[in-house]
Coordinates of C-alpha atoms in Angstrom, one line a residue:
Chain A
X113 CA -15.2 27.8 38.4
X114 CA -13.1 26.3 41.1
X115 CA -10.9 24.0 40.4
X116 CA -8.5 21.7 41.9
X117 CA -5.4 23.0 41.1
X118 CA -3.1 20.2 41.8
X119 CA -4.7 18.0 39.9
X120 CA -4.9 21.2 37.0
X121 CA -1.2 21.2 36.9
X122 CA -0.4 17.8 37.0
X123 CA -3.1 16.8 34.5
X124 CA -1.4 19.5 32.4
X125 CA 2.4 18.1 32.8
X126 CA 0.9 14.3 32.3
X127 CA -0.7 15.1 29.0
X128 CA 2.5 17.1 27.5
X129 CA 4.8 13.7 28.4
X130 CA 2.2 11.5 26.8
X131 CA 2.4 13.7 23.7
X132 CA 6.7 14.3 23.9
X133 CA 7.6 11.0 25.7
X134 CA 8.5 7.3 24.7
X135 CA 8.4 5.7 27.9
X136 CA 10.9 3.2 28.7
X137 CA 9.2 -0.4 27.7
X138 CA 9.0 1.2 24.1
X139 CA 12.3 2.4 23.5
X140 CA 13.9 -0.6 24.3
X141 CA 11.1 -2.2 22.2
X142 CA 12.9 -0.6 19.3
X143 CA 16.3 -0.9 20.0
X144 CA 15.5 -4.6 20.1
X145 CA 13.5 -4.7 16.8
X146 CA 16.4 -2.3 15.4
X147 CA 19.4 -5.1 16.5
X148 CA 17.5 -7.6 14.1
X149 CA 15.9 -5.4 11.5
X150 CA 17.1 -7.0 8.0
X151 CA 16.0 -4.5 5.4
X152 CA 18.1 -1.7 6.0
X153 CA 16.0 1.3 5.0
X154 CA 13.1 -0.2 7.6
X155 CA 16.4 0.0 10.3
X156 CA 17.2 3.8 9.7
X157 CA 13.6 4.4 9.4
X158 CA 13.6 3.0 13.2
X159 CA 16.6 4.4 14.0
X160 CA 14.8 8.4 13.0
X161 CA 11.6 7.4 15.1
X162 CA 14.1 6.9 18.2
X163 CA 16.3 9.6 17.5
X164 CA 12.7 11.9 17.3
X165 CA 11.8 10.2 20.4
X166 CA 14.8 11.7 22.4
X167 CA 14.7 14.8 20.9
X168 CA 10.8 15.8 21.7
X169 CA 11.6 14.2 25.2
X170 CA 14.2 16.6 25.5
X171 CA 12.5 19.5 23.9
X172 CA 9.0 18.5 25.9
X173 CA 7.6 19.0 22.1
X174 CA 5.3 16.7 20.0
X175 CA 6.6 13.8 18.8
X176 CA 4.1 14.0 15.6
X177 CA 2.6 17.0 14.3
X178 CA -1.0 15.1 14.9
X179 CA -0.8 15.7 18.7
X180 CA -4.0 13.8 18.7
X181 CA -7.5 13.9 20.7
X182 CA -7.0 13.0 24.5
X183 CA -8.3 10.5 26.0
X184 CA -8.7 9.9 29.9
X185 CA -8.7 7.0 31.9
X186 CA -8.9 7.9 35.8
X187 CA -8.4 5.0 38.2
X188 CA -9.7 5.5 41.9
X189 CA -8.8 4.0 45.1
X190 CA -11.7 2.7 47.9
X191 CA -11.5 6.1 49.5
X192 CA -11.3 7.9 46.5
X193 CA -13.3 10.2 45.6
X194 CA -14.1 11.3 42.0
X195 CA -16.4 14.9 42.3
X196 CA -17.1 16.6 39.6
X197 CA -14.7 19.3 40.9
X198 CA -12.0 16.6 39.9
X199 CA -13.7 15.9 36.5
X200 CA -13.7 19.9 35.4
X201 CA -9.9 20.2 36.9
X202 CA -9.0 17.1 34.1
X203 CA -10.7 18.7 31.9
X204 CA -9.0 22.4 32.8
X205 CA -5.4 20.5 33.0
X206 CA -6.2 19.0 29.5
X207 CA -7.0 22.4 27.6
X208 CA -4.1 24.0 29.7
X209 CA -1.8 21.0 28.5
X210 CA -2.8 21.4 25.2
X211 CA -1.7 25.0 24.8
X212 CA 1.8 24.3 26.5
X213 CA 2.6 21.2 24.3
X214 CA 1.5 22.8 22.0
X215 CA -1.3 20.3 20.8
X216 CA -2.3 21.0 16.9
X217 CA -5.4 23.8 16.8
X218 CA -7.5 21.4 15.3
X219 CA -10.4 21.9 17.2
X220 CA -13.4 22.3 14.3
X221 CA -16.2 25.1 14.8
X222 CA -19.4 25.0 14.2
X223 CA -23.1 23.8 15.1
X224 CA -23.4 19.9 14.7
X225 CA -23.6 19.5 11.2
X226 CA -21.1 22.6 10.3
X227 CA -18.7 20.5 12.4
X228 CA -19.4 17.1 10.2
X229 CA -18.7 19.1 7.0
X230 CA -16.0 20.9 8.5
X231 CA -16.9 24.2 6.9
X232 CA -16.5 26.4 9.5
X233 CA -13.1 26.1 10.0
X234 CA -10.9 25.6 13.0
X235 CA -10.6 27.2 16.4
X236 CA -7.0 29.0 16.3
X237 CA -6.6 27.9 20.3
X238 CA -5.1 24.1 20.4
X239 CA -7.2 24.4 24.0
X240 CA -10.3 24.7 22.7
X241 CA -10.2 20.7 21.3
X242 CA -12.5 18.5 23.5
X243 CA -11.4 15.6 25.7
X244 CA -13.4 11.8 24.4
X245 CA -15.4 11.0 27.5
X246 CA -13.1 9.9 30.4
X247 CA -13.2 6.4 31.2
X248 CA -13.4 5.2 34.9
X249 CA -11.9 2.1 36.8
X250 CA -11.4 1.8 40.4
X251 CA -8.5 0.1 42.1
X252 CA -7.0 -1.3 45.4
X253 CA -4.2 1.5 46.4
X254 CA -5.6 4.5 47.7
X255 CA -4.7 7.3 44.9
X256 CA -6.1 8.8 42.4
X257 CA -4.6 7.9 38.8
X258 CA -5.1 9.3 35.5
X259 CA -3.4 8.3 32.7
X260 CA -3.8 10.6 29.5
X261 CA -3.4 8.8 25.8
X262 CA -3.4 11.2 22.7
X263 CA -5.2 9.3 19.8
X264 CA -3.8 10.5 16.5
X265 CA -5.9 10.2 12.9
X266 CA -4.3 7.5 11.0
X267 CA -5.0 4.9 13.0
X268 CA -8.5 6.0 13.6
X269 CA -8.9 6.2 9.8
X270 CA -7.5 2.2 9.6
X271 CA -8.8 1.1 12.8
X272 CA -11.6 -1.2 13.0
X273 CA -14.8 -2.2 15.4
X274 CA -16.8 -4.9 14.1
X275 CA -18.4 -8.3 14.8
X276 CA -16.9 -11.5 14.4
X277 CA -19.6 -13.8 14.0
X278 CA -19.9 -17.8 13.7
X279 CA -17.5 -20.5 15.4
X280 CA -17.0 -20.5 18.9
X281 CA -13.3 -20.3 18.6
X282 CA -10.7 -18.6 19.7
X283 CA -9.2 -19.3 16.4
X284 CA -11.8 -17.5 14.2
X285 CA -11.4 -13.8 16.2
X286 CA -7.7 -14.5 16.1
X287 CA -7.6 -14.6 11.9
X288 CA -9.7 -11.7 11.9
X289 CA -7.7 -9.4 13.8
X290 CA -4.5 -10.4 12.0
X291 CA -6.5 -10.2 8.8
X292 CA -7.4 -6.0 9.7
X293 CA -4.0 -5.6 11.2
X294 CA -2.1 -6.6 7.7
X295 CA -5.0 -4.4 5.6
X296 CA -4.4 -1.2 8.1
X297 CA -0.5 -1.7 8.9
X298 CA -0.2 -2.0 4.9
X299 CA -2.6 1.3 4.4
X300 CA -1.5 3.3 7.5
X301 CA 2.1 4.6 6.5
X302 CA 2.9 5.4 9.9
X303 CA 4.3 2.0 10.9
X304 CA 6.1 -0.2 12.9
X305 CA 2.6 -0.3 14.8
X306 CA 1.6 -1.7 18.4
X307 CA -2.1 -3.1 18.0
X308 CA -4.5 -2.4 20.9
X309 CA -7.2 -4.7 21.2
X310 CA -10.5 -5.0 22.7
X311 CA -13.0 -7.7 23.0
X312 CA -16.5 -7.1 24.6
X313 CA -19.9 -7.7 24.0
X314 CA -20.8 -3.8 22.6
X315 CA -18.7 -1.3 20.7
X316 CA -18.7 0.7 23.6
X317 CA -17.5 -1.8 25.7
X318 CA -14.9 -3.0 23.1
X319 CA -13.3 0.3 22.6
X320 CA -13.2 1.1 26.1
X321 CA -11.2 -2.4 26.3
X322 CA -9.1 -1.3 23.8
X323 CA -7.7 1.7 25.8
X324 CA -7.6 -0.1 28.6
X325 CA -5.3 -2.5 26.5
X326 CA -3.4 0.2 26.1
X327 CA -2.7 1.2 29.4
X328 CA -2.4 -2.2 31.2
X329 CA 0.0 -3.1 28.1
X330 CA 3.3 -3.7 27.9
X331 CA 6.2 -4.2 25.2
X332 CA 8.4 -6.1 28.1
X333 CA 6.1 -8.8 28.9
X334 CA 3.4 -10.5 26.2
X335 CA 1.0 -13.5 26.6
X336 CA 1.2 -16.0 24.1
X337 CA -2.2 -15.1 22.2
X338 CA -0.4 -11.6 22.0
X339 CA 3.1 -12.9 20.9
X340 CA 1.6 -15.2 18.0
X341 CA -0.5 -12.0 17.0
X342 CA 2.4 -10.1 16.4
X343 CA 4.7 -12.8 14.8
X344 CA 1.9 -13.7 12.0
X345 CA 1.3 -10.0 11.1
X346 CA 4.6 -9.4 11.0
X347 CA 5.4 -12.4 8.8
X348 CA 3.9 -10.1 6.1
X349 CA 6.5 -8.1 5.5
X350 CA 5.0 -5.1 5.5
X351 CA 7.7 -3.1 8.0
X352 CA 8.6 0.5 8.5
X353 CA 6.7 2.8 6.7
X354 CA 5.6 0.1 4.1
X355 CA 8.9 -0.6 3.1
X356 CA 9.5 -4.4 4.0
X357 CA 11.4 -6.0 6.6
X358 CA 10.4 -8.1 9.5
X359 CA 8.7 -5.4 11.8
X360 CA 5.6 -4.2 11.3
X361 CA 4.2 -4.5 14.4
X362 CA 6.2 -4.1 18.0
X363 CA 3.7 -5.9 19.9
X364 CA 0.4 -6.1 20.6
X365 CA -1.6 -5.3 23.6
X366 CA -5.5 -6.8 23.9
X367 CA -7.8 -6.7 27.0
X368 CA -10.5 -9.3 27.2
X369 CA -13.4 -8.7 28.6
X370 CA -17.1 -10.4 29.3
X371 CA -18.4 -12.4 26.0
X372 CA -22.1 -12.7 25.2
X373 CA -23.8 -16.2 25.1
X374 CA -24.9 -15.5 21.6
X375 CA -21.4 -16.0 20.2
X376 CA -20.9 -12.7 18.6
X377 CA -18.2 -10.9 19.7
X378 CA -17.4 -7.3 19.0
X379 CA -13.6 -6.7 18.3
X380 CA -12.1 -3.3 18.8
X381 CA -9.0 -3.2 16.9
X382 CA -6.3 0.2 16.6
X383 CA -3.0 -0.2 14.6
X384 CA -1.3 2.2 16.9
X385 CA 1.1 4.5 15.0
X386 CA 5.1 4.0 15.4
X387 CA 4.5 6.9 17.7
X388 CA 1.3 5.5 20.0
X389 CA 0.3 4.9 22.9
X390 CA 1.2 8.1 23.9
X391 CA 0.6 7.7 27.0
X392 CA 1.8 9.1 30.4
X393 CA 0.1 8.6 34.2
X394 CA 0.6 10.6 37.3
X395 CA -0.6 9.1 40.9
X396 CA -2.3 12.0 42.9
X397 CA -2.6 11.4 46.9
X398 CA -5.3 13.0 49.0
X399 CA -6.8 14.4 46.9
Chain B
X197 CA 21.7 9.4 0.2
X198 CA 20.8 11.5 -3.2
X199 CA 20.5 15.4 -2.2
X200 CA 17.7 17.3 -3.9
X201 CA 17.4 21.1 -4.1
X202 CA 14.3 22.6 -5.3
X203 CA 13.5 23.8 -7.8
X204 CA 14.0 19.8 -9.3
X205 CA 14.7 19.5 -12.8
X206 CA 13.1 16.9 -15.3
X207 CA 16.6 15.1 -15.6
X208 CA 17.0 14.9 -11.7
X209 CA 13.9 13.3 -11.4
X210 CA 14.2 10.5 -14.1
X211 CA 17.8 10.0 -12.3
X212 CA 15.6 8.8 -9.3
X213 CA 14.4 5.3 -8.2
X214 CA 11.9 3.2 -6.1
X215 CA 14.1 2.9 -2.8
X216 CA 16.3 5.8 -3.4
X217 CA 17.2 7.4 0.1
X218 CA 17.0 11.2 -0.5
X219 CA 17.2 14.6 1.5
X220 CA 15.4 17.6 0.0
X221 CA 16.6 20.8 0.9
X222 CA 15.4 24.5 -0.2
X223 CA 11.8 26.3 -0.9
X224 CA 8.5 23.7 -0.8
X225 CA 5.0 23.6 -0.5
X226 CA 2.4 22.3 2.5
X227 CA -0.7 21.6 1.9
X228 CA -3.0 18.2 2.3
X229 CA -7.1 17.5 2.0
X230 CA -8.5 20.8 2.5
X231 CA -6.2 23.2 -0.1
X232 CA -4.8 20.6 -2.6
X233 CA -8.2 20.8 -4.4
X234 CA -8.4 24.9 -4.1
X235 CA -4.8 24.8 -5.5
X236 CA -6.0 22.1 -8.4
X237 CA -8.7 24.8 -8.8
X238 CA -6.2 27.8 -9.2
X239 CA -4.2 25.1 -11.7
X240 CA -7.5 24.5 -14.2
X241 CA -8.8 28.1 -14.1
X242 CA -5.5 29.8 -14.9
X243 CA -6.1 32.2 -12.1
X244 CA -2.0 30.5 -10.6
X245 CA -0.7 32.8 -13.0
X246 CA -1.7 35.7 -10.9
X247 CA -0.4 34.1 -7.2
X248 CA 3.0 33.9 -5.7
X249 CA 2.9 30.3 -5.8
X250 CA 5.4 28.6 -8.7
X251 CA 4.8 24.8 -9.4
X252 CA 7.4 24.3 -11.8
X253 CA 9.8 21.9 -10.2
X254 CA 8.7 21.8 -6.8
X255 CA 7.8 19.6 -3.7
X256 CA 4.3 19.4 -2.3
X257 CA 4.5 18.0 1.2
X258 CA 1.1 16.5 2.0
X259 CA 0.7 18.4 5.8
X260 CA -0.7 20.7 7.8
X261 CA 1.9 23.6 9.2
X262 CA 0.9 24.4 13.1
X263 CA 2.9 25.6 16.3
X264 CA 3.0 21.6 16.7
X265 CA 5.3 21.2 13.6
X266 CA 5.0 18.9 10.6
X267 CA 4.1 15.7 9.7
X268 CA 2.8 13.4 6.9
X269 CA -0.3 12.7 6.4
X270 CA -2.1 10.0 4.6
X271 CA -1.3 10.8 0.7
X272 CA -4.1 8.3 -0.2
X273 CA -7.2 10.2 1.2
X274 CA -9.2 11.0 -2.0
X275 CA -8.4 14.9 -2.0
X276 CA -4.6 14.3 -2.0
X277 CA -3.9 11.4 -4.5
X278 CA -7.0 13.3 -6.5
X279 CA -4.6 16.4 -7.0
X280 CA -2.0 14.4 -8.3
X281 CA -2.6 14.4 -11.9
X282 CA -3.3 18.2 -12.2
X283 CA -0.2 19.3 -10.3
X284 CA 2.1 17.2 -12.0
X285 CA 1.3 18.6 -14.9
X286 CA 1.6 21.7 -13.4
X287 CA 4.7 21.4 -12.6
X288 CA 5.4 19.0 -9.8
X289 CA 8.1 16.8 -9.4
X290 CA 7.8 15.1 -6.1
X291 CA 4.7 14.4 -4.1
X292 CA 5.7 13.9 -0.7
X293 CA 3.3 12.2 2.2
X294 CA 3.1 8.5 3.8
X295 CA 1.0 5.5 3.0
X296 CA -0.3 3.7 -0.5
X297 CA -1.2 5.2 -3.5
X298 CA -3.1 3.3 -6.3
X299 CA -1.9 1.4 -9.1
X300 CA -3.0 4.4 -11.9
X301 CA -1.7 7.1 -9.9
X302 CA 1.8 5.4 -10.0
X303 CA 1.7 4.5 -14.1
X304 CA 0.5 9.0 -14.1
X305 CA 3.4 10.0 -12.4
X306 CA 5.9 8.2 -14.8
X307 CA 3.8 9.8 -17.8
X308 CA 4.3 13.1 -16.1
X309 CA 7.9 12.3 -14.7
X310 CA 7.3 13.2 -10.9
X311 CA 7.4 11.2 -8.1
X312 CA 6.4 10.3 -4.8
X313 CA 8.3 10.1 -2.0
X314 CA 7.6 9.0 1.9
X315 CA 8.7 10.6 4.4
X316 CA 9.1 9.4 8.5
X317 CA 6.7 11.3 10.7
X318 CA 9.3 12.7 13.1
X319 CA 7.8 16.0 13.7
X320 CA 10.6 17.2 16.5
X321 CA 13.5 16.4 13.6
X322 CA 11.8 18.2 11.3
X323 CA 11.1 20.9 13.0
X324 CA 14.4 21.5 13.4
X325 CA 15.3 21.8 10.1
X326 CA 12.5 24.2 8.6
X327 CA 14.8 27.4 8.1
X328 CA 11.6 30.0 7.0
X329 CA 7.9 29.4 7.0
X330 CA 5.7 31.7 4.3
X331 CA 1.5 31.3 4.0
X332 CA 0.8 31.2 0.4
X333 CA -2.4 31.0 0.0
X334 CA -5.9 30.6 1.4
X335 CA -4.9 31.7 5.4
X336 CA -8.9 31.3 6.2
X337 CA -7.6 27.1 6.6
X338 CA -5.5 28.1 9.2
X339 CA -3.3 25.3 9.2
X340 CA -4.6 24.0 6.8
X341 CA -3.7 26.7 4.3
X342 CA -0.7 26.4 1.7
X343 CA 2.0 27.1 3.1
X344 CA 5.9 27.3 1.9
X345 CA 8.9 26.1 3.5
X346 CA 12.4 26.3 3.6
X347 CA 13.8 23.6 4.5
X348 CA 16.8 21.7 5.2
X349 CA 18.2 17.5 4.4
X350 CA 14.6 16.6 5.3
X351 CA 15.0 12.8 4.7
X352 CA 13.1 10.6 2.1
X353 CA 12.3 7.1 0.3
X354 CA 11.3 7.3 -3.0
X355 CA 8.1 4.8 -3.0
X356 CA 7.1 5.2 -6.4
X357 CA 8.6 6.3 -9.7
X358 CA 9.0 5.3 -13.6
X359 CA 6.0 3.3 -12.7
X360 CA 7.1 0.8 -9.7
X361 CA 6.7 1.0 -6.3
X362 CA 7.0 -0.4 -3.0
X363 CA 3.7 -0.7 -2.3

């Protein structure tokens, strides 16, 4: 197969920074939540997930050893192009990134239900895991953008993506998010968390909000639906790794999109591990 | 900080607390959902006796081993807080992971004197600090096979023992 091979290698560079790499909002994210940590085990619990941080950034090695499932968002300019040459070059740039990072070989064998049961085992080749169906926006500048976000397990086992039914209020899908954001952050293990939310009118379109969120997030600035989010989850006390203190959740990131008439609205909601987004982006031009 | 070296003693582990900071160095064990209930199998059969793994006073750290390092995973997925029982009473002292565990699990451990401890999920520190790496058992897992460690200060809380917790 042909392939384009610029965007091979820098698909391939992009996804080993999203799985080695802080980027810059988030580490000063936690040196601010570290200056006015209280409970001193949270603080040096802060303190490791930083000092990890810079060492897998200088190492270009995973962060966590759940390197997570990648996820693609590509962004295209008017004169953009997106062929399916481009699509099979992500996808080639993904499974050569994932044996340089390395990514966990945690790709599971198997005909459909062999895979469901897991009983076939694992593919030995960290290459050979899938990429979730890429996600496509365009955009005003001319490039080509991808952005690559490894999704770990834990917060896919506490995440949730549900209804919020009755009241037309802004109020009522506000108390449930906080509501599943105490439950997962308390049950994850893996905190301080960022939450990613997404509100749309289908699952579909509520997760793919919720990586959007994620993406067009940031710890440096917050609206005030997001800020008062945060501070009332974090009023729990839940904090690092479940062990108290005033941070469980850095910030949180939530995308918005159209609402049905009916008054149902489906909320995606991921309690994003101490360690997520991982995310990275590379601009490609002429492509 | 309390240092640990395995293999932990019965006194060494009533000696520890609910928020005691620890670093446990020397020989321990990997294994999470897919070999903690083969190992509980080897336990109730008798059939341990026969393998190179020794229980008596050790660690079980509830991960998969991989070229992409180590990490905890959730201790309170069925198969993993479900081995609890039977391996303490095998023989270990210190269940190591991240996340709640229930109520009865923590009241078990103080009947059996072990403990369990949570660990931060920083892969790149602790991969710099595993000295050897041995499979023990069940390689057709791949990572997810038992593996043993040696390892070096790897740092953690103690979230539940003489039946507290912090959860």
């Amino acid at each position: 197969m042909e392939y384009n091979r610029e965007v091979v290698e820098q698909v391939c560079d992009t996804l080993i920074r999203a799985g080695s790499t802080f980027l810059p909002d988030k580490k000063e994210a936690y040196k601010r939540a570290i200056a006015k940590e209280t409970n001193t085990q949270s603080r040096w619990v802060m303190e490791t997930i930083l000092e990890n941080a810079e060492t897998a950034e200088k190492n270009r090695s995973p962060l966590c050893d759940d390197t997570g499932i990648p996820h693609i968002l590509v962004e295209a300019g008017p004169d953009i192009s997106v062929t399916g040459t481009v699509l099979d070059s992500i996808r080639e740039g993904v499974r050569k990134g994932l044996k340089g990072l390395p990514g966990r070989p945690m790709a599971v064998k198997g005909n459909d239900l062999e895979r469901i049961a897991q009983s076939q085992g694992m593919y030995e080749d960290p290459g050979m895991l899938n990429m979730a169906p890429i996600l496509i926006r365009s955009i005003n500048k001319d490039v080509l953008r991808i952005h690559v976000v490894m999704f770990g397990g834990g917060p896919a086992i506490q995440g949730h993506t549900h209804r919020v039914f009755h009241k037309h209020t802004v109020e009522e899908v506000k108390n449930q998010i906080i509501e599943w954001a105490k439950e997962s952050t308390r049950k994850l293990g893996c905190s301080p968390c960022t939450l990613a939310v997404g509100i749309g009118r289908s699952h579909y379109e509520a997760a793919a909000l919720m990586m959007q969120s994620m993406i067009d997030g940031t710890y440096d600035k917050q609206s005030e639906t997001e800020q008062e989010i945060t501070q009332r989850v974090n009023e729990a006390n839940i904090g690092a790794l479940g062990l108290g203190g005033n941070t469980t959740v850095l910030a949180t990131f939530m995308k918005v999109g159209p609402q049905r008439a009916s008054g149902v609205r489906i909320v995606c909601m991921r309690p994003c591990c101490c360690f997520e987004p991982r995310i990275a982006s590379v601009e490609l031009h002429g492509v | 900080m309390k240092t640990l070296n395995t293999p932990l003693g019965e006194d060494e582990i009533r000696d520890l607390n609910v928020g005691d900071q620890v670093l446990i160095s020397g020989y321990i064990y990997c294994g999470r959902d897919a070999v903690l209930p083969r190992v509980c199998s080897l336990v109730e059969s008798g059939e341990i006796e026969h393998t190179d793994i020794h229980l008596r006073g050790s660690v079980i750290f509830h991960t998969a081993v991989s070229p992409a390092g180590v990490g905890p995973t959730t201790s309170g997925k069925m198969e993993i807080e479900g081995s609890f029982e039977i391996l303490s009473q095998a023989g270990v002292k210190l269940h190591l992971g991240k996340g709640a565990i229930k109520s009865e699990t923590v009241k078990m451990l103080k009947e059996k004197n072990s403990v369990y401890a949570i660990i931060p999920p920083v892969t790149a520190l602790l991969g710099n600090n595993i000295l050897e790496q041995r499979l023990a058992a069940f390689p057709e897992l791949g990572m997810e096979a038992l593996y043993e460690l040696k390892v070096r200060d790897y740092p953690a809380i103690i979230a539940a023992a003489h039946n507290n917790s912090i959860y």
